[in-house]
Coordinates of C-alpha atoms and ligand atoms in Angstrom, one line a residue:
M3 CA -6.0 27.0 12.7
Q4 CA -8.3 25.2 11.3
K5 CA -10.9 22.7 13.0
T6 CA -13.5 20.6 10.8
D7 CA -15.9 17.2 12.3
F8 CA -14.2 14.9 9.3
L9 CA -10.6 15.3 8.9
V10 CA -8.6 12.6 6.2
I11 CA -5.6 12.1 5.2
G12 CA -4.9 10.9 1.7
S13 CA -6.6 11.4 -1.6
G14 CA -6.3 7.7 -2.7
I15 CA -8.7 5.0 -3.2
A16 CA -9.3 5.0 0.6
G17 CA -9.6 8.3 1.7
L18 CA -11.5 9.7 -0.9
T19 CA -14.7 6.6 -1.0
Y20 CA -14.8 7.3 2.7
A21 CA -14.6 11.4 2.3
L22 CA -17.5 11.5 -0.5
K23 CA -19.5 9.2 1.6
V24 CA -19.6 11.2 4.6
A25 CA -20.1 14.6 2.7
R26 CA -23.1 13.3 1.5
Y27 CA -24.7 11.9 4.5
Y28 CA -23.5 15.5 6.1
P29 CA -24.0 17.7 3.3
E30 CA -23.7 20.6 6.1
K31 CA -20.6 19.2 7.4
K32 CA -17.3 20.2 6.0
V33 CA -14.8 17.5 5.4
L34 CA -11.0 17.9 4.8
V35 CA -8.9 16.0 2.7
M36 CA -5.3 16.7 3.1
T37 CA -2.8 15.4 1.2
K38 CA 1.6 15.9 1.0
A39 CA 1.5 15.9 -3.1
A40 CA -1.1 16.7 -6.1
A41 CA -4.2 15.7 -5.5
D42 CA -4.0 12.5 -7.8
E43 CA -0.5 11.4 -7.1
T44 CA -1.2 8.4 -4.7
N45 CA -0.5 4.4 -5.2
T46 CA -4.0 4.2 -6.4
K47 CA -3.3 5.9 -9.8
Y48 CA -0.7 3.8 -11.0
A49 CA -2.9 0.2 -10.3
Q50 CA -3.0 -1.7 -13.4
G51 CA -4.7 -5.0 -13.3
G52 CA -8.2 -4.3 -11.9
V53 CA -10.3 -5.5 -8.6
A54 CA -11.4 -8.7 -7.9
V55 CA -14.5 -9.4 -7.3
V56 CA -17.2 -12.2 -8.0
N57 CA -19.5 -10.9 -10.5
D58 CA -20.2 -13.6 -12.5
L59 CA -22.3 -15.9 -10.7
E60 CA -22.1 -18.9 -13.0
N61 CA -19.0 -19.3 -12.9
D62 CA -17.8 -17.9 -9.8
S63 CA -19.1 -18.0 -5.8
F64 CA -18.2 -16.1 -2.8
E65 CA -17.5 -18.8 -1.6
K66 CA -13.7 -19.7 -4.2
H67 CA -12.8 -15.8 -3.5
I68 CA -12.7 -16.8 0.3
E69 CA -10.6 -20.2 -0.4
D70 CA -8.5 -17.8 -2.7
T71 CA -7.9 -15.3 -0.6
L72 CA -7.3 -17.4 2.5
I73 CA -4.4 -19.7 0.9
A74 CA -2.9 -16.6 -0.4
G75 CA -2.9 -15.3 3.2
D76 CA -0.7 -18.6 4.3
G77 CA -2.9 -19.1 7.9
L78 CA -3.1 -15.9 9.0
C79 CA -5.9 -14.2 7.3
N80 CA -8.9 -13.3 10.2
R81 CA -11.6 -14.7 8.4
N82 CA -14.8 -12.9 9.1
V83 CA -12.5 -10.2 7.6
V84 CA -12.3 -12.0 4.6
E85 CA -16.2 -13.1 4.6
I86 CA -16.8 -9.2 4.8
V87 CA -14.4 -7.8 2.2
V88 CA -15.4 -9.9 -0.6
K89 CA -19.1 -10.4 -0.1
E90 CA -19.7 -6.3 0.8
G91 CA -17.0 -6.5 -2.5
P92 CA -19.9 -6.3 -5.2
D93 CA -22.0 -3.2 -3.5
R94 CA -19.0 -0.8 -3.2
V95 CA -17.8 -1.6 -6.8
R96 CA -21.1 -0.6 -7.8
E97 CA -21.4 2.7 -5.9
L98 CA -18.1 3.6 -8.1
I99 CA -19.2 2.6 -11.3
E100 CA -22.4 5.1 -10.1
W101 CA -19.8 7.6 -9.1
G102 CA -17.9 7.3 -12.8
A103 CA -16.0 4.5 -13.2
R104 CA -15.7 3.0 -16.3
F105 CA -14.9 -0.8 -16.8
D106 CA -13.9 -2.7 -19.7
K107 CA -16.7 -4.6 -21.2
E108 CA -17.6 -7.4 -23.5
Q109 CA -20.0 -7.3 -26.4
D110 CA -22.9 -8.7 -24.8
G111 CA -22.5 -5.7 -21.8
D112 CA -21.1 -7.9 -19.5
Y113 CA -17.6 -6.9 -17.5
K114 CA -14.3 -8.3 -19.0
L115 CA -12.4 -10.3 -16.5
G116 CA -9.1 -10.9 -15.8
K117 CA -7.3 -13.2 -14.2
E118 CA -3.6 -13.1 -11.2
G119 CA -1.8 -14.9 -9.6
G120 CA -3.4 -17.4 -7.3
H121 CA -7.4 -16.8 -8.5
S122 CA -8.8 -19.9 -9.2
E123 CA -11.3 -18.2 -11.7
F124 CA -11.4 -14.7 -14.2
R125 CA -13.1 -12.2 -11.7
I126 CA -10.8 -9.4 -11.9
I127 CA -12.5 -6.4 -13.5
H128 CA -10.7 -3.8 -15.0
H129 CA -9.9 -0.5 -17.5
K130 CA -7.2 -1.5 -19.7
D131 CA -4.3 -1.5 -17.9
I132 CA -5.0 1.7 -16.1
T133 CA -7.6 0.9 -13.7
G134 CA -6.5 3.1 -11.0
W135 CA -6.0 5.5 -13.1
E136 CA -9.6 5.4 -14.5
M137 CA -10.7 4.9 -10.4
E138 CA -8.8 7.9 -9.6
R139 CA -10.6 10.1 -11.7
A140 CA -14.0 9.0 -11.3
L141 CA -13.5 9.9 -7.5
L142 CA -11.9 13.1 -8.1
D143 CA -14.5 13.9 -10.0
A144 CA -17.1 13.3 -7.9
V145 CA -15.0 14.8 -5.6
A146 CA -15.2 17.9 -7.2
R147 CA -19.1 17.8 -7.6
Q148 CA -19.6 17.8 -3.9
S149 CA -19.2 21.5 -2.4
N150 CA -19.0 20.3 1.1
I151 CA -15.5 18.5 0.4
T152 CA -12.5 20.0 0.3
I153 CA -9.0 18.9 -1.0
V154 CA -6.0 20.5 0.6
K155 CA -2.8 19.8 -1.7
H156 CA 0.6 20.0 -0.3
C157 CA 0.3 19.9 3.0
F158 CA 2.0 17.0 5.5
V159 CA 1.1 15.9 8.0
I160 CA 4.0 15.4 10.7
D161 CA 2.1 13.6 13.6
I162 CA -1.5 12.5 15.0
I163 CA -2.1 14.9 18.1
T164 CA -3.3 12.9 21.5
Q165 CA -2.7 13.7 25.5
H166 CA 0.8 13.2 24.7
H167 CA 0.6 17.5 23.1
M168 CA -0.8 18.2 26.1
G169 CA 2.3 17.4 28.6
Y170 CA 0.4 14.0 29.1
L171 CA 2.7 10.8 29.6
V172 CA 1.1 8.2 26.7
T173 CA 2.5 5.0 26.3
K174 CA 1.7 1.5 24.9
A175 CA 0.1 0.7 28.3
T176 CA -2.3 4.4 28.2
P177 CA -5.7 3.2 27.7
D178 CA -7.8 5.3 25.4
I179 CA -4.9 7.2 23.9
E180 CA -7.2 9.8 21.6
C181 CA -7.2 11.4 18.2
Y182 CA -7.4 15.4 18.6
G183 CA -6.4 16.1 15.1
V184 CA -2.5 16.5 13.1
Y185 CA -0.2 18.9 12.5
V186 CA 0.6 19.9 9.0
L187 CA 3.5 20.8 7.3
N188 CA 2.5 23.4 4.7
S189 CA 4.6 23.4 2.1
N190 CA 2.9 26.4 0.1
T191 CA 3.7 28.9 3.9
T192 CA 6.4 26.4 5.4
Q193 CA 4.4 27.0 8.2
V194 CA 3.2 24.2 10.5
E195 CA -0.5 24.1 11.3
K196 CA -3.0 23.1 13.8
I197 CA -5.9 20.4 12.1
L198 CA -8.4 20.1 15.1
A199 CA -11.1 17.5 14.0
K200 CA -13.2 14.8 16.1
I201 CA -12.7 12.0 13.5
T202 CA -10.0 11.7 11.7
L203 CA -9.4 9.1 9.3
L204 CA -5.4 8.2 8.0
A205 CA -6.0 6.4 4.6
T206 CA -1.8 7.5 3.7
G207 CA -1.0 4.8 1.6
G208 CA 2.1 2.5 1.5
N209 CA 5.4 2.4 2.3
G210 CA 7.8 0.8 -1.0
Q211 CA 9.9 3.7 -1.2
V212 CA 11.8 2.5 2.0
Y213 CA 13.1 0.0 -0.6
R214 CA 15.5 1.1 -3.7
T215 CA 13.6 -0.1 -6.3
T216 CA 9.4 -0.1 -6.0
T217 CA 6.4 -0.6 -8.2
N218 CA 5.3 2.6 -5.7
P219 CA 5.6 6.5 -6.2
S220 CA 7.7 9.0 -4.7
I221 CA 4.9 9.4 -1.6
A222 CA 5.0 6.1 -0.5
T223 CA 6.4 6.2 2.7
G224 CA 5.3 5.1 5.3
D225 CA 4.0 8.5 7.2
G226 CA 0.7 6.7 8.4
I227 CA 2.3 4.0 10.2
A228 CA 5.0 5.9 11.6
M229 CA 3.3 8.8 13.1
V230 CA 1.0 6.0 14.5
Y231 CA 4.2 4.1 15.5
R232 CA 5.3 7.1 17.8
A233 CA 1.7 7.8 19.0
K234 CA 1.4 4.4 20.3
G235 CA -0.6 3.0 18.5
R236 CA -0.8 -0.8 17.4
I237 CA 0.9 -1.8 13.9
E238 CA 1.1 -5.6 13.1
N239 CA 3.0 -8.0 10.5
M240 CA 4.9 -5.4 9.5
E241 CA 7.7 -8.3 7.6
F242 CA 5.2 -9.2 5.2
I243 CA 6.1 -7.2 2.4
Q244 CA 5.3 -8.1 -0.9
F245 CA 7.5 -7.9 -4.1
H246 CA 6.2 -8.0 -7.1
P247 CA 7.4 -10.5 -9.5
T248 CA 7.5 -8.3 -12.6
A249 CA 9.0 -4.8 -12.7
L250 CA 10.4 -3.7 -15.8
Y251 CA 14.3 -4.1 -15.6
E252 CA 16.1 -1.2 -17.1
P253 CA 19.7 -1.1 -16.4
G254 CA 20.5 1.2 -13.6
M255 CA 17.3 0.7 -11.7
K256 CA 15.8 2.7 -8.5
G257 CA 13.1 4.7 -6.8
Q258 CA 9.9 3.9 -9.1
A259 CA 9.7 0.9 -11.6
F260 CA 7.2 0.4 -14.0
L261 CA 4.8 -2.6 -13.9
I262 CA 4.1 -5.2 -15.9
T263 CA 0.8 -6.8 -14.9
E264 CA 0.4 -9.3 -13.4
A265 CA -3.2 -10.0 -15.9
V266 CA -0.1 -10.8 -17.9
R267 CA 0.7 -13.7 -17.3
G268 CA -3.3 -14.3 -16.7
D269 CA -3.8 -13.6 -20.3
G270 CA -0.9 -16.1 -21.6
G271 CA 2.2 -14.6 -20.8
I272 CA 4.9 -17.3 -19.8
L273 CA 8.0 -16.4 -17.1
R274 CA 11.7 -17.8 -19.0
N275 CA 15.3 -18.1 -17.3
K276 CA 18.0 -17.3 -19.0
E277 CA 18.5 -20.5 -20.7
G278 CA 14.9 -19.8 -22.1
E279 CA 13.6 -22.9 -19.6
A280 CA 9.5 -22.1 -18.4
F281 CA 10.8 -22.3 -14.9
M282 CA 7.8 -21.8 -13.2
E283 CA 6.4 -25.3 -13.7
R284 CA 9.4 -26.7 -11.4
Y285 CA 8.0 -24.6 -8.8
D286 CA 4.8 -25.3 -8.4
D287 CA 1.1 -26.8 -10.1
R288 CA -0.2 -23.2 -10.6
K289 CA 3.0 -22.5 -12.3
D290 CA 3.3 -18.7 -13.6
L291 CA 0.1 -18.4 -11.8
A292 CA 1.2 -19.2 -8.5
P293 CA 0.5 -16.3 -5.7
R294 CA 3.5 -13.5 -5.7
D295 CA 4.8 -15.0 -2.7
I296 CA 5.9 -18.0 -4.7
V297 CA 6.7 -16.3 -8.2
A298 CA 8.9 -13.7 -6.8
R299 CA 10.8 -15.8 -4.6
A300 CA 11.4 -18.6 -7.4
I301 CA 12.6 -15.5 -10.1
D302 CA 14.8 -14.7 -7.0
S303 CA 16.3 -18.4 -6.8
E304 CA 16.7 -18.1 -10.7
M305 CA 18.1 -14.6 -10.8
K306 CA 20.8 -15.9 -8.3
R307 CA 21.3 -19.3 -10.3
T308 CA 21.7 -17.6 -13.3
G309 CA 23.8 -13.9 -12.0
N310 CA 22.0 -12.5 -14.0
E311 CA 19.9 -9.5 -12.6
H312 CA 16.7 -10.1 -14.8
V313 CA 14.6 -12.7 -15.5
W314 CA 12.4 -13.0 -19.5
L315 CA 8.4 -12.5 -19.5
D316 CA 6.6 -14.5 -22.8
C317 CA 4.7 -12.5 -25.0
R318 CA 5.6 -13.1 -28.7
H319 CA 2.7 -15.8 -29.1
F320 CA 0.3 -13.1 -28.4
T321 CA -0.6 -11.2 -31.3
K322 CA -0.8 -7.4 -31.8
E323 CA -3.8 -6.7 -31.5
K324 CA -4.7 -9.2 -28.8
F325 CA -2.1 -7.5 -26.7
V326 CA -3.2 -3.9 -27.3
E327 CA -6.5 -4.8 -26.5
H328 CA -5.8 -5.1 -22.9
F329 CA -2.5 -3.3 -22.1
P330 CA -2.0 -0.2 -24.4
N331 CA 0.1 1.7 -21.4
I332 CA 3.0 -1.4 -21.3
Y333 CA 2.4 -1.7 -24.8
E334 CA 3.6 1.7 -25.4
K335 CA 6.6 2.2 -22.4
C336 CA 8.1 -0.9 -23.5
L337 CA 8.1 0.6 -27.0
S338 CA 9.8 3.6 -25.8
V339 CA 12.6 1.3 -24.4
G340 CA 13.3 -0.3 -27.7
I341 CA 11.0 -3.6 -27.0
D342 CA 8.5 -4.7 -29.3
I343 CA 6.8 -7.5 -27.5
T344 CA 5.8 -9.3 -30.2
R345 CA 9.4 -9.8 -31.2
N346 CA 11.5 -9.5 -28.0
M347 CA 10.5 -10.5 -24.6
I348 CA 10.2 -8.2 -21.9
P349 CA 12.7 -8.4 -19.1
V350 CA 11.6 -8.3 -16.0
T351 CA 12.5 -8.0 -12.2
P352 CA 10.7 -8.8 -8.6
A353 CA 10.2 -5.4 -6.5
A354 CA 9.2 -4.0 -3.4
H355 CA 5.4 -3.2 -4.1
Y356 CA 2.7 -3.8 -1.1
S357 CA 3.0 -3.6 2.9
C358 CA 0.3 -6.5 3.9
G359 CA 0.3 -5.1 7.8
G360 CA 0.3 -2.1 8.8
I361 CA -2.3 -0.4 11.7
K362 CA -3.7 -2.5 13.3
T363 CA -7.8 -2.5 13.0
D364 CA -10.7 -3.6 14.0
E365 CA -13.8 -4.7 11.1
W366 CA -15.1 -1.1 11.3
G367 CA -11.8 0.7 11.0
R368 CA -11.0 1.6 14.3
S369 CA -7.4 1.4 15.4
S370 CA -6.3 1.3 19.3
I371 CA -6.6 5.7 19.5
K372 CA -9.8 6.6 20.0
H373 CA -11.7 8.0 17.0
L374 CA -8.9 7.6 14.3
F375 CA -10.0 5.5 11.9
V376 CA -7.7 4.5 9.1
C377 CA -8.3 2.0 6.0
G378 CA -6.3 1.6 2.1
E379 CA -2.8 0.2 1.9
C380 CA -1.5 1.9 5.3
A381 CA -4.3 -0.5 7.7
S382 CA -3.9 -3.8 9.1
T383 CA -7.5 -5.5 8.7
G384 CA -6.6 -8.7 8.6
L385 CA -7.2 -9.2 5.1
H386 CA -4.1 -10.3 3.7
G387 CA -2.5 -12.3 6.5
A388 CA 0.8 -13.1 5.3
N389 CA 0.4 -13.1 1.9
R390 CA -2.0 -10.4 -0.3
L391 CA -3.9 -11.6 -2.9
A392 CA -3.6 -9.7 -6.7
S393 CA -6.2 -7.5 -6.9
N394 CA -7.3 -7.2 -3.5
S395 CA -6.5 -3.9 -2.2
L396 CA -8.5 -1.7 -4.0
L397 CA -11.3 -3.7 -2.9
E398 CA -10.7 -3.6 0.7
A399 CA -9.9 0.3 0.2
M400 CA -13.4 0.5 -0.8
V401 CA -15.1 -2.0 2.2
F402 CA -13.2 -0.6 4.7
A403 CA -13.9 3.3 3.6
H404 CA -17.6 2.3 3.8
R405 CA -17.2 0.7 6.8
C406 CA -14.9 3.2 8.9
Y407 CA -17.6 5.7 7.1
T408 CA -20.7 3.8 8.9
D409 CA -19.3 4.4 12.2
A410 CA -18.5 7.9 11.5
V411 CA -21.1 9.3 10.7
N412 CA -23.1 7.8 14.1
I413 CA -20.4 8.8 16.8
V414 CA -19.6 12.6 15.5
H415 CA -22.6 14.0 17.7
A416 CA -21.6 12.8 20.9
L417 CA -18.1 14.4 20.1
S418 CA -16.1 18.0 20.4
F419 CA -13.1 19.9 19.6
N420 CA -10.4 19.7 22.1
D421 CA -9.5 23.4 22.1
A422 CA -6.3 23.1 25.2
I423 CA -3.7 21.5 22.3
P424 CA -0.9 24.1 22.3
D425 CA 0.6 25.1 18.8
W426 CA 3.1 23.5 16.6
N427 CA 6.3 24.3 19.2
A428 CA 9.3 25.1 16.6
K429 CA 11.7 27.3 18.6
G430 CA 15.8 26.4 19.2
T431 CA 15.6 25.1 15.5
S432 CA 17.5 26.1 11.4
E433 CA 17.6 25.4 8.1
P434 CA 19.5 21.9 7.2
K435 CA 23.1 23.2 5.8
E436 CA 23.8 20.4 3.9
M437 CA 20.6 18.5 1.7
I438 CA 23.6 15.5 1.5
L439 CA 22.6 14.6 4.8
I440 CA 19.2 13.5 3.9
T441 CA 19.6 12.1 0.7
Q442 CA 22.7 10.0 2.0
S443 CA 20.7 8.9 4.5
L444 CA 17.7 7.8 2.7
K445 CA 20.0 5.5 0.2
E446 CA 21.7 4.3 2.6
L447 CA 18.5 3.3 4.4
Q448 CA 17.1 1.6 1.0
L449 CA 20.6 -0.4 0.1
V450 CA 20.2 -2.2 4.1
M451 CA 16.9 -2.9 3.7
S452 CA 16.8 -4.0 0.0
D453 CA 20.2 -5.8 0.6
Y454 CA 19.4 -7.5 4.2
V455 CA 15.2 -7.4 4.5
G456 CA 14.8 -8.1 0.9
I457 CA 12.7 -11.1 -0.4
V458 CA 15.0 -13.8 1.3
R459 CA 15.7 -13.6 5.1
N460 CA 18.0 -14.7 7.6
D461 CA 19.2 -14.1 10.8
V462 CA 22.8 -12.2 10.1
R463 CA 21.4 -10.0 8.0
L464 CA 17.8 -9.0 10.1
Q465 CA 20.6 -7.9 12.8
R466 CA 22.7 -6.2 10.8
A467 CA 20.6 -4.0 9.5
L468 CA 19.2 -3.2 13.2
R469 CA 22.4 -2.4 13.6
R470 CA 22.5 0.2 11.0
L471 CA 19.5 1.5 11.6
D472 CA 20.1 2.6 14.7
L473 CA 22.9 4.7 13.7
L474 CA 20.5 6.1 10.6
W475 CA 17.6 6.8 13.4
E476 CA 19.8 8.6 16.2
E477 CA 21.5 11.0 13.5
T478 CA 18.6 11.4 12.2
E479 CA 17.0 11.9 15.2
Q480 CA 19.5 14.6 16.1
L481 CA 19.3 16.6 12.6
Y482 CA 15.2 16.4 13.5
Q483 CA 15.5 18.6 16.9
N484 CA 18.2 20.7 15.3
T485 CA 17.1 22.2 12.0
S486 CA 13.9 22.5 11.0
I487 CA 12.1 20.6 9.6
S488 CA 11.6 19.5 5.5
L489 CA 9.8 17.4 4.5
Q490 CA 12.7 15.1 3.0
L491 CA 13.5 15.0 6.7
L492 CA 9.9 14.0 8.0
E493 CA 10.1 11.5 5.4
L494 CA 13.7 10.0 6.0
R495 CA 12.7 9.8 9.8
N496 CA 8.9 8.0 8.9
L497 CA 11.3 5.7 6.4
I498 CA 13.8 4.4 9.0
S499 CA 10.9 3.6 11.7
V500 CA 8.9 1.6 9.4
G501 CA 11.9 0.1 8.0
Y502 CA 12.7 -0.8 11.8
L503 CA 8.8 -2.1 12.0
I504 CA 9.2 -4.6 9.3
V505 CA 13.0 -5.9 11.1
K506 CA 11.5 -5.9 14.3
G507 CA 9.0 -8.2 12.9
A508 CA 11.0 -10.3 10.5
A509 CA 13.2 -11.1 13.7
F510 CA 9.8 -11.8 16.4
R511 CA 8.9 -14.3 13.6
K512 CA 10.7 -17.6 14.0
E513 CA 9.9 -19.1 11.1
S514 CA 9.0 -18.8 6.9
R515 CA 4.9 -18.1 6.6
G516 CA 3.9 -16.4 3.2
L517 CA 6.4 -13.7 1.9
H518 CA 8.3 -13.7 4.9
Y519 CA 11.3 -16.3 4.4
N520 CA 14.1 -17.1 6.6
T521 CA 16.7 -19.4 5.6
D522 CA 17.4 -20.3 9.1
Y523 CA 13.8 -21.1 9.8
P524 CA 12.8 -22.2 6.6
S525 CA 8.7 -24.0 7.6
K526 CA 6.3 -22.5 9.5
S527 CA 5.6 -23.0 13.1
A528 CA 2.7 -24.5 14.6
M529 CA 2.2 -21.2 16.5
V530 CA -0.1 -19.1 14.4
Q531 CA 0.7 -15.7 15.7
N532 CA 0.2 -11.9 13.9
I533 CA 3.4 -9.8 15.5
V534 CA 1.9 -6.7 17.5
L535 CA 4.3 -4.1 17.7
Ligands
FAD8 P1 -2.5 6.3 -1.8 O1 -3.6 5.7 -3.5 O2 -1.6 5.8 -1.9 O3 -2.8 7.4 -1.3 C1 -2.2 7.9 -0.2 C2 -2.4 9.8 -0.1 O4 -2.3 9.9 1.0 C3 -2.3 10.3 -1.0 O5 -2.8 11.2 -1.2 C4 -0.9 10.8 -0.7 O6 -0.3 11.8 -0.6 C5 -1.1 10.4 0.6 N1 -0.6 10.9 2.1 C6 0.7 10.0 2.4 N2 1.2 10.7 3.4 C7 0.8 12.1 3.5 C8 1.2 12.8 4.7 N3 2.1 12.6 6.1 N4 0.2 14.0 4.5 C9 -0.3 14.0 4.1 N5 -1.2 13.0 3.0 C10 -0.1 12.1 2.5 N6 -4.3 -2.8 -6.2 C11 -5.3 -3.8 -6.5 O7 -5.9 -4.0 -5.9 N7 -4.9 -3.8 -7.9 C12 -4.8 -3.3 -8.8 O8 -4.4 -3.4 -9.5 C13 -3.7 -2.4 -8.5 N8 -2.1 -3.1 -9.1 C14 -1.4 -1.6 -8.7 C15 -0.2 -1.1 -9.3 C16 1.0 -0.8 -9.2 C17 2.1 -0.3 -9.6 C18 0.6 -0.5 -6.8 C19 2.0 1.0 -6.9 C20 -0.3 -0.7 -6.3 C21 -0.6 -1.5 -7.1 N9 -2.4 -2.2 -6.3 C22 -3.3 -3.3 -7.0 C23 -1.9 -1.6 -4.4 C24 -3.2 -1.0 -5.0 O9 -3.5 0.8 -5.4 C25 -2.4 0.0 -3.1 O10 -2.8 -0.2 -2.5 C26 -4.0 1.6 -3.5 O11 -4.4 2.1 -4.7 C27 -4.1 1.9 -2.0 O12 -4.8 3.3 -1.5 P2 -4.5 3.8 -0.8 O13 -5.8 5.3 -0.8 O14 -4.5 3.6 0.8 O15 -3.2 4.9 -0.5
SIN9 C1 -1.1 -5.8 -11.1 O1 -1.9 -5.7 -12.0 O2 -0.3 -6.9 -11.4 C2 -1.3 -6.0 -9.9 C3 -1.9 -6.0 -9.2 C4 -2.1 -5.9 -7.1 O3 -0.9 -5.2 -6.7 O4 -3.0 -6.2 -7.1

């Protein structure tokens, strides 16, 4: 058993930014960061395009960035939160640069600015096409210099501890549910440990792995959202799953797909269908740089019309020098699969990319559970509404990590540890005999979600999905109750919960808005509301 004032779950941009701030504020206190894999294996590391932030006040303004975010969010953004993120963003980026992150510059020393779908101006700062890798590197280096932060790797947080674990009945109606820490499966010892904390921050990232093809790495299994749902906390807007329009198509693809950043279209890349037509002109005046929901749906529709498994991204008009200067990683990846972008078009297809909904927070990152803060992709702060504007998520994570820190350091003095928490009870379980029971259920889940709860939905598909998820849940619960737990089983259980929340949110929303498109209700309803589960 361990005790820590500040416990952080997740070592991506959200968790590390918060950990650094808290640790610098209280150099005498220990900050414990737990992560289920290697420290840098995060969605953050794979971010390509960059950070949307207002920089160039001659050509851009906070008002334009706010307006672009609200338009993409299709009526569901919280305007106050949008203003907070856009206006506080530049200070947070400056801090990251002070900690050592490098962004590309022009010869005159100004930052190079990229453009992505839905942005009215060039405002995306980047480090070539590996921005996330650079940010994660800078953060981990800064953490290594901060002696009061400990990162514990390969430890899987199973559940947050609340009054429920002390034998009290906790329901959605229980007022003042409190978080006292977490139970963790230590993959190094295979034991479940108890960590008590005064304040816990969940920064567990996304849930792309609930779909068959995703740009997310294998860690993105929605654990934080599932934990809070089990603990009876509030979850909202889960139906808004963003499909990135342009993942690299590879025959038989499944699991993590390689992303072709939207910045390629920002620099002039053109989407073409099987017939070679630049089809986006038919779908939206903003053509290839329309918001992501529109581009992904247009691609889906072209693929269905032609029967092709992908469309093309045409970059043949770029010079090699121009392309390689901004996108060296994409250039190399394409070459490695036989595509020379100066001669061949790139086959691309949409893939699950980002969860716009998640654990509901207020504007200080406080969840509905006391002493549990949440930030990063697993949070639903109100910024994204029904569709996230490209490159707004790294910015949101930094702004909200700062806000969580501001509140956390002020309340910690008044809090104490709860020493009455029991140890994890693992009695009556045995090793799983057949791993196939877990791996097969995962495949089934991903198929159901991709086939019935993808870019285009309808009521029959959603009902089918729900019935299949019920069965998968029942079978997985039996395994969970009767065998000893493993990482794979815990992730499957969480993914089924996340799938269920997506389907439930989608079934409740009797309209089409932003990323949620239901052919039974093709227009927006007059009632603008978040769906809270
Ligand atoms: P992550 O970076 O995913 O970190 C999650 C952490 O939580 C990991 O350390 C993980 O191990 C840990 N964790 C999870 N569950 C558990 C558990 N049960 N126990 C212990 N630890 C756990 N956004 C932009 O703004 N700009 C971009 O250019 C951009 N490009 C992207 C490109 C790709 C390919 C992808 C996948 C995403 C991109 N995004 C981009 C989105 C952005 O990268 C993510 O939303 C953001 O990095 C999420 O950060 P995070 O800190 O919330 O989570
Ligand atoms: C991209 O680079 O296209 C991804 C940007 C994002 O998801 O915000």
